Amino acid sequence: MTEYRNLGRTGVQVSSLALGTMMFGARGNTDHGDSIRIIHHALDSGINFVDTADVYSQGESETIVGKALAGGRRDNVVLATKFHGRLGDDPNEFGNSRRWIIREVENSLRRLGTDWIDLYQVHRPEPDTDFDETLGALTDLVRQGKIRYIGTSTFEPSAIVEGQWIAERRGRERVVAEQPPYSLLARGIEREVLPVAQRYGLGVLSWSPLAGGWLTGRYRKGGEQPASSRAERQAARFDITAPENAAKLEATDALAVLAEEAGLTLVQLALAFVLEHPAVTSAIIGPRTFEQLESQLGADKVRLSRDVLDRIDEIVPPGINLSARDGGYVPPALNDASLRRRSV
């Protein structure tokens, strides 16, 4: 039986495996009919939580999801999408401004074929935009009935706390969920993000629980570089010959051995690990094919023993990202040298 968990303190029940749809459309599976069949199979298997974003294949993913939920399926699905990414050449066709949010939510509603979005998420922080402006626009959308709840994705702990402060002091709707990267190879959020989420009662929806494909079983020491569209787009993150990925390859191999000894696939071990953390609500799986979905369904029923969890901690210490590239967001103060130097 599918496991359902509370989405923070909202009272909404969501499946512990959420269906991510980034790989549907030009970025992955270009066959709309096949993508829809995958979505339908996930729903028929008990998943009731679907996550997408306007920027996934430039809106095509949302269109596919809308087609899949037509014909009476929409009402029983908790539907989440995101805004922030650039969708055009105009300088204002992206970001977290009121101007863009009010415009883009209408585009998402149209593509999704729905009158409301259950969870509307700020896809990334934008330090140049006052977070109060963002929350003010989202609060208006909640009160208009176009969105039900507000979420964030890949926010720093201080930004999560700031959002709660703004809501309390300025009468805005509260952020109820955070979507951070979390996997066996990227455990950095265990330091502060997850404890902060627990402190404020936020739901946590972890993205990339299979580390972008590293934890599918295809990456092993002595093996050849696996081919994938994601590796083509982000070569530095997936190149097994790159020095910064050596630790990931070493850990992946050790984790694969541990999974075999525990009678599990590496995929099952990876997903069960993410769902083990008390702060995590759902792990977002992002299959491109029917076979990939099948390999991930049922992982929410796996329970890891204390011995297995202890051995995982020995392979990848708690609170550590083996590669800085897997954090999902680099603060401007680290990217822009002028923000940390008096003399340029």
Short mmCIF file of C-alpha atoms in Angstrom, two decimals:
data_model
loop_
_atom_site.label_atom_id
_atom_site.label_comp_id
_atom_site.label_asym_id
_atom_site.label_seq_id
_atom_site.Cartn_x
_atom_site.Cartn_y
_atom_site.Cartn_z
CA MET A 1 0.00 0.00 0.00
CA THR A 2 1.26 3.47 -0.89
CA GLU A 3 2.50 5.52 2.04
CA TYR A 4 1.06 9.02 2.44
CA ARG A 5 2.56 11.74 4.61
CA ASN A 6 1.50 15.19 5.80
CA LEU A 7 2.74 18.06 3.65
CA GLY A 8 4.16 20.05 6.53
CA ARG A 9 1.31 21.33 8.69
CA THR A 10 -1.15 21.85 5.85
CA GLY A 11 -3.24 18.76 6.50
CA VAL A 12 -2.74 17.70 2.88
CA GLN A 13 -1.74 14.05 2.43
CA VAL A 14 0.81 13.35 -0.31
CA SER A 15 2.48 10.14 -1.47
CA SER A 16 6.01 9.62 -0.17
CA LEU A 17 7.11 9.16 -3.78
CA ALA A 18 6.25 12.18 -5.93
CA LEU A 19 6.34 12.08 -9.70
CA GLY A 20 8.74 14.64 -11.13
CA THR A 21 8.18 15.49 -14.80
CA MET A 22 11.39 17.25 -15.83
CA MET A 23 12.18 14.45 -18.29
CA PHE A 24 8.92 14.76 -20.23
CA GLY A 25 9.24 16.90 -23.36
CA ALA A 26 12.16 18.02 -25.48
CA ARG A 27 14.57 17.60 -22.58
CA GLY A 28 13.90 13.87 -22.30
CA ASN A 29 10.94 11.80 -23.53
CA THR A 30 9.57 13.62 -26.58
CA ASP A 31 6.68 11.18 -27.09
CA HIS A 32 3.67 12.83 -25.43
CA GLY A 33 1.59 9.67 -25.57
CA ASP A 34 4.30 7.62 -23.86
CA SER A 35 4.85 10.32 -21.23
CA ILE A 36 1.13 10.39 -20.48
CA ARG A 37 1.07 6.59 -20.09
CA ILE A 38 3.93 6.86 -17.58
CA ILE A 39 2.05 9.53 -15.61
CA HIS A 40 -1.12 7.44 -15.62
CA HIS A 41 0.75 4.36 -14.40
CA ALA A 42 2.28 6.37 -11.56
CA LEU A 43 -1.17 7.62 -10.53
CA ASP A 44 -2.68 4.14 -10.82
CA SER A 45 0.12 2.88 -8.56
CA GLY A 46 -0.89 5.25 -5.76
CA ILE A 47 1.23 8.33 -6.40
CA ASN A 48 -0.95 11.41 -5.92
CA PHE A 49 1.74 14.12 -5.99
CA VAL A 50 2.98 15.48 -9.36
CA ASP A 51 5.73 18.10 -9.60
CA THR A 52 6.67 20.10 -12.68
CA ALA A 53 7.98 23.57 -13.60
CA ASP A 54 7.33 26.16 -16.28
CA VAL A 55 10.94 26.01 -17.43
CA TYR A 56 10.98 22.23 -18.02
CA SER A 57 11.30 21.98 -21.80
CA GLN A 58 10.06 25.58 -21.96
CA GLY A 59 6.53 24.76 -20.84
CA GLU A 60 6.17 21.47 -22.71
CA SER A 61 6.31 19.41 -19.52
CA GLU A 62 3.40 21.37 -18.04
CA THR A 63 1.44 20.82 -21.27
CA ILE A 64 2.03 17.04 -21.07
CA VAL A 65 0.96 16.98 -17.42
CA GLY A 66 -2.16 18.92 -18.31
CA LYS A 67 -3.07 16.36 -20.98
CA ALA A 68 -2.46 13.50 -18.55
CA LEU A 69 -4.73 15.00 -15.88
CA ALA A 70 -7.59 15.77 -18.25
CA GLY A 71 -10.71 13.64 -18.16
CA GLY A 72 -11.32 13.66 -14.41
CA ARG A 73 -7.90 12.88 -12.94
CA ARG A 74 -7.06 16.42 -11.80
CA ASP A 75 -9.18 16.53 -8.63
CA ASN A 76 -7.33 13.67 -6.90
CA VAL A 77 -3.83 14.94 -7.70
CA VAL A 78 -1.79 17.34 -5.60
CA LEU A 79 -0.25 19.38 -8.39
CA ALA A 80 2.93 21.41 -7.94
CA THR A 81 4.78 23.63 -10.37
CA LYS A 82 7.44 26.33 -10.20
CA PHE A 83 8.40 29.72 -11.62
CA HIS A 84 11.66 31.66 -11.86
CA GLY A 85 13.55 30.28 -14.88
CA ARG A 86 13.99 32.29 -18.06
CA LEU A 87 11.31 31.69 -20.69
CA GLY A 88 12.08 34.34 -23.29
CA ASP A 89 14.47 37.00 -24.52
CA ASP A 90 12.66 39.87 -22.83
CA PRO A 91 14.61 40.97 -19.71
CA ASN A 92 11.48 40.55 -17.58
CA GLU A 93 10.50 37.06 -18.74
CA PHE A 94 11.99 35.36 -15.70
CA GLY A 95 12.57 35.84 -11.99
CA ASN A 96 10.66 36.40 -8.78
CA SER A 97 9.07 39.82 -9.39
CA ARG A 98 5.38 40.52 -8.94
CA ARG A 99 5.18 41.45 -12.62
CA TRP A 100 6.45 38.08 -13.78
CA ILE A 101 4.64 35.96 -11.19
CA ILE A 102 1.22 37.43 -12.01
CA ARG A 103 1.82 36.89 -15.72
CA GLU A 104 3.44 33.46 -15.54
CA VAL A 105 0.93 31.82 -13.23
CA GLU A 106 -1.70 32.38 -15.93
CA ASN A 107 0.57 30.67 -18.48
CA SER A 108 1.08 27.70 -16.18
CA LEU A 109 -2.64 27.39 -15.46
CA ARG A 110 -3.34 27.41 -19.20
CA ARG A 111 -0.68 24.79 -20.01
CA LEU A 112 -1.78 22.59 -17.11
CA GLY A 113 -5.44 22.89 -18.09
CA THR A 114 -6.53 23.67 -14.55
CA ASP A 115 -8.10 26.48 -12.53
CA TRP A 116 -5.73 26.13 -9.58
CA ILE A 117 -2.24 24.99 -8.60
CA ASP A 118 -1.90 23.21 -5.26
CA LEU A 119 1.73 24.16 -4.58
CA TYR A 120 3.33 27.08 -6.45
CA GLN A 121 7.07 27.12 -5.81
CA VAL A 122 9.81 29.74 -6.17
CA HIS A 123 12.28 27.68 -8.22
CA ARG A 124 15.41 29.49 -7.00
CA PRO A 125 16.25 32.49 -4.81
CA GLU A 126 16.77 35.86 -6.45
CA PRO A 127 18.66 38.22 -4.13
CA ASP A 128 17.99 41.26 -6.35
CA THR A 129 14.23 40.93 -5.74
CA ASP A 130 12.78 41.73 -2.33
CA PHE A 131 11.39 38.46 -0.99
CA ASP A 132 8.48 40.44 0.42
CA GLU A 133 7.50 41.42 -3.13
CA THR A 134 7.53 37.75 -4.13
CA LEU A 135 5.49 36.64 -1.12
CA GLY A 136 3.10 39.57 -1.58
CA ALA A 137 2.30 38.49 -5.15
CA LEU A 138 1.92 34.85 -4.11
CA THR A 139 -0.32 35.84 -1.19
CA ASP A 140 -2.63 37.64 -3.62
CA LEU A 141 -2.77 34.49 -5.79
CA VAL A 142 -3.70 32.37 -2.76
CA ARG A 143 -6.49 34.78 -1.87
CA GLN A 144 -7.71 34.76 -5.48
CA GLY A 145 -7.90 30.95 -5.37
CA LYS A 146 -5.41 30.45 -8.20
CA ILE A 147 -2.88 28.71 -5.94
CA ARG A 148 -3.42 26.89 -2.66
CA TYR A 149 0.03 26.95 -1.05
CA ILE A 150 3.46 28.52 -1.48
CA GLY A 151 6.75 26.62 -1.65
CA THR A 152 10.42 27.29 -2.33
CA SER A 153 13.17 25.25 -3.97
CA THR A 154 16.88 25.09 -3.16
CA PHE A 155 16.77 27.98 -0.68
CA GLU A 156 19.53 28.61 1.85
CA PRO A 157 18.54 28.16 5.51
CA SER A 158 18.69 31.91 6.15
CA ALA A 159 16.30 32.54 3.22
CA ILE A 160 13.88 29.92 4.56
CA VAL A 161 13.86 31.68 7.94
CA GLU A 162 13.48 35.09 6.24
CA GLY A 163 10.38 33.85 4.47
CA GLN A 164 8.81 32.80 7.75
CA TRP A 165 9.71 36.15 9.32
CA ILE A 166 8.17 38.12 6.44
CA ALA A 167 4.96 36.11 6.61
CA GLU A 168 4.61 36.72 10.34
CA ARG A 169 5.56 40.40 10.41
CA ARG A 170 3.92 41.57 7.18
CA GLY A 171 0.81 39.46 7.00
CA ARG A 172 1.84 37.31 4.03
CA GLU A 173 0.87 33.71 3.35
CA ARG A 174 3.47 31.35 4.80
CA VAL A 175 5.81 29.16 2.78
CA VAL A 176 4.76 25.59 3.65
CA ALA A 177 7.32 23.48 1.77
CA GLU A 178 10.92 23.49 0.60
CA GLN A 179 12.30 21.42 -2.29
CA PRO A 180 16.06 20.83 -1.83
CA PRO A 181 18.53 18.42 -3.45
CA TYR A 182 19.09 15.34 -1.27
CA SER A 183 20.67 11.98 -1.97
CA LEU A 184 23.22 9.49 -0.70
CA LEU A 185 25.90 11.57 -2.46
CA ALA A 186 24.57 15.02 -1.53
CA ARG A 187 23.80 15.19 2.17
CA GLY A 188 24.62 18.86 2.76
CA ILE A 189 21.06 19.82 3.70
CA GLU A 190 21.27 17.63 6.81
CA ARG A 191 23.34 20.38 8.46
CA GLU A 192 20.78 23.19 8.50
CA VAL A 193 18.06 23.00 5.84
CA LEU A 194 16.34 19.91 7.22
CA PRO A 195 16.51 21.02 10.89
CA VAL A 196 15.17 24.47 9.92
CA ALA A 197 12.34 22.85 7.94
CA GLN A 198 11.43 20.76 10.96
CA ARG A 199 11.56 23.79 13.27
CA TYR A 200 9.05 25.70 11.11
CA GLY A 201 6.89 22.73 10.17
CA LEU A 202 7.70 22.78 6.45
CA GLY A 203 7.17 19.84 4.15
CA VAL A 204 10.36 18.71 2.39
CA LEU A 205 10.26 17.42 -1.18
CA SER A 206 13.71 16.18 -2.11
CA TRP A 207 14.79 16.50 -5.73
CA SER A 208 17.41 14.32 -7.42
CA PRO A 209 17.30 11.46 -4.87
CA LEU A 210 19.19 9.35 -7.44
CA ALA A 211 21.85 12.07 -7.79
CA GLY A 212 20.98 12.78 -11.41
CA GLY A 213 21.50 9.15 -12.40
CA TRP A 214 24.66 8.38 -10.41
CA LEU A 215 22.64 6.08 -8.16
CA THR A 216 20.89 4.05 -10.85
CA GLY A 217 23.57 1.35 -10.86
CA ARG A 218 25.12 2.47 -14.14
CA TYR A 219 28.13 4.18 -12.55
CA ARG A 220 30.72 1.67 -11.34
CA LYS A 221 34.49 1.70 -10.94
CA GLY A 222 36.22 0.32 -14.00
CA GLY A 223 33.14 0.85 -16.14
CA GLU A 224 32.68 3.09 -19.15
CA GLN A 225 31.12 6.53 -19.06
CA PRO A 226 27.32 6.01 -19.22
CA ALA A 227 25.62 7.89 -22.03
CA SER A 228 22.74 10.22 -21.08
CA SER A 229 21.21 13.47 -22.24
CA ARG A 230 21.76 14.92 -18.77
CA ALA A 231 25.47 14.12 -18.91
CA GLU A 232 25.67 15.84 -22.27
CA ARG A 233 24.13 19.00 -20.83
CA GLN A 234 26.17 18.97 -17.61
CA ALA A 235 29.41 17.26 -18.61
CA ALA A 236 31.43 18.47 -15.62
CA ARG A 237 28.94 17.01 -13.15
CA PHE A 238 28.92 13.54 -14.71
CA ASP A 239 32.39 13.01 -16.21
CA ILE A 240 33.76 9.98 -14.35
CA THR A 241 37.33 10.91 -15.33
CA ALA A 242 37.11 14.33 -13.66
CA PRO A 243 39.02 14.56 -10.36
CA GLU A 244 36.09 16.21 -8.54
CA ASN A 245 33.92 13.19 -9.34
CA ALA A 246 36.40 10.60 -8.06
CA ALA A 247 34.87 10.61 -4.57
CA LYS A 248 31.38 10.18 -6.03
CA LEU A 249 32.47 7.20 -8.11
CA GLU A 250 34.19 5.61 -5.11
CA ALA A 251 31.12 6.10 -2.92
CA THR A 252 28.70 4.93 -5.61
CA ASP A 253 30.62 1.70 -6.02
CA ALA A 254 30.68 1.08 -2.26
CA LEU A 255 26.97 1.84 -1.99
CA ALA A 256 26.18 -0.56 -4.84
CA VAL A 257 28.01 -3.31 -2.98
CA LEU A 258 26.12 -2.47 0.22
CA ALA A 259 22.80 -2.59 -1.65
CA GLU A 260 23.62 -6.02 -3.07
CA GLU A 261 24.51 -7.31 0.39
CA ALA A 262 21.21 -5.96 1.74
CA GLY A 263 19.24 -7.66 -1.03
CA LEU A 264 18.24 -4.37 -2.63
CA THR A 265 18.86 -2.56 -5.86
CA LEU A 266 20.92 0.62 -5.60
CA VAL A 267 17.80 2.58 -6.64
CA GLN A 268 15.83 1.10 -3.74
CA LEU A 269 18.64 1.85 -1.30
CA ALA A 270 18.91 5.44 -2.52
CA LEU A 271 15.20 6.22 -2.32
CA ALA A 272 14.70 4.43 0.99
CA PHE A 273 17.60 6.41 2.46
CA VAL A 274 16.06 9.77 1.51
CA LEU A 275 12.65 8.76 2.88
CA GLU A 276 14.25 7.60 6.14
CA HIS A 277 14.96 11.16 7.31
CA PRO A 278 12.17 12.39 9.64
CA ALA A 279 12.05 15.78 7.91
CA VAL A 280 11.43 14.43 4.41
CA THR A 281 7.87 14.32 3.12
CA SER A 282 8.43 12.98 -0.39
CA ALA A 283 11.24 11.94 -2.69
CA ILE A 284 10.71 13.22 -6.22
CA ILE A 285 11.41 10.54 -8.82
CA GLY A 286 11.93 11.68 -12.39
CA PRO A 287 11.63 8.76 -14.81
CA ARG A 288 12.04 9.21 -18.56
CA THR A 289 10.82 5.73 -19.46
CA PHE A 290 8.23 3.24 -18.22
CA GLU A 291 11.04 0.90 -17.15
CA GLN A 292 12.67 3.58 -15.04
CA LEU A 293 9.37 4.25 -13.27
CA GLU A 294 8.89 0.54 -12.57
CA SER A 295 12.36 0.30 -11.02
CA GLN A 296 11.47 3.05 -8.54
CA LEU A 297 7.91 2.19 -7.57
CA GLY A 298 7.69 0.37 -4.25
CA ALA A 299 10.89 1.88 -2.83
CA ASP A 300 8.73 3.68 -0.24
CA LYS A 301 7.98 0.28 1.29
CA VAL A 302 11.67 -0.50 1.91
CA ARG A 303 12.95 -0.03 5.46
CA LEU A 304 16.69 0.12 6.07
CA SER A 305 18.22 -1.50 9.12
CA ARG A 306 20.33 0.45 11.59
CA ASP A 307 23.39 -1.49 10.41
CA VAL A 308 22.81 -0.48 6.79
CA LEU A 309 22.28 3.16 7.79
CA ASP A 310 25.47 3.11 9.88
CA ARG A 311 27.43 1.76 6.91
CA ILE A 312 25.99 4.47 4.68
CA ASP A 313 27.28 7.06 7.17
CA GLU A 314 30.73 5.50 6.92
CA ILE A 315 30.71 5.71 3.12
CA VAL A 316 29.29 9.25 2.91
CA PRO A 317 29.47 11.21 6.20
CA PRO A 318 26.31 13.04 7.30
CA GLY A 319 26.01 16.65 6.17
CA ILE A 320 28.48 16.30 3.27
CA ASN A 321 28.07 16.96 -0.45
CA LEU A 322 30.75 14.95 -2.21
CA SER A 323 30.67 17.48 -5.06
CA ALA A 324 29.90 21.17 -4.66
CA ARG A 325 28.13 21.06 -8.03
CA ASP A 326 25.34 18.96 -6.52
CA GLY A 327 24.13 21.72 -4.19
CA GLY A 328 21.83 23.11 -6.86
CA TYR A 329 22.49 26.78 -6.06
CA VAL A 330 25.57 28.94 -5.61
CA PRO A 331 25.00 32.21 -3.70
CA PRO A 332 25.98 35.36 -5.64
CA ALA A 333 28.61 36.18 -3.02
CA LEU A 334 30.55 33.12 -4.18
CA ASN A 335 29.96 33.62 -7.91
CA ASP A 336 30.65 37.36 -8.08
CA ALA A 337 34.12 38.33 -6.83
CA SER A 338 33.12 42.00 -6.51
CA LEU A 339 30.75 41.07 -3.68
CA ARG A 340 33.61 39.88 -1.49
CA ARG A 341 36.40 42.32 -2.42
CA ARG A 342 36.75 46.01 -1.63
CA SER A 343 39.03 46.49 -4.62
CA VAL A 344 38.07 45.19 -8.06
#
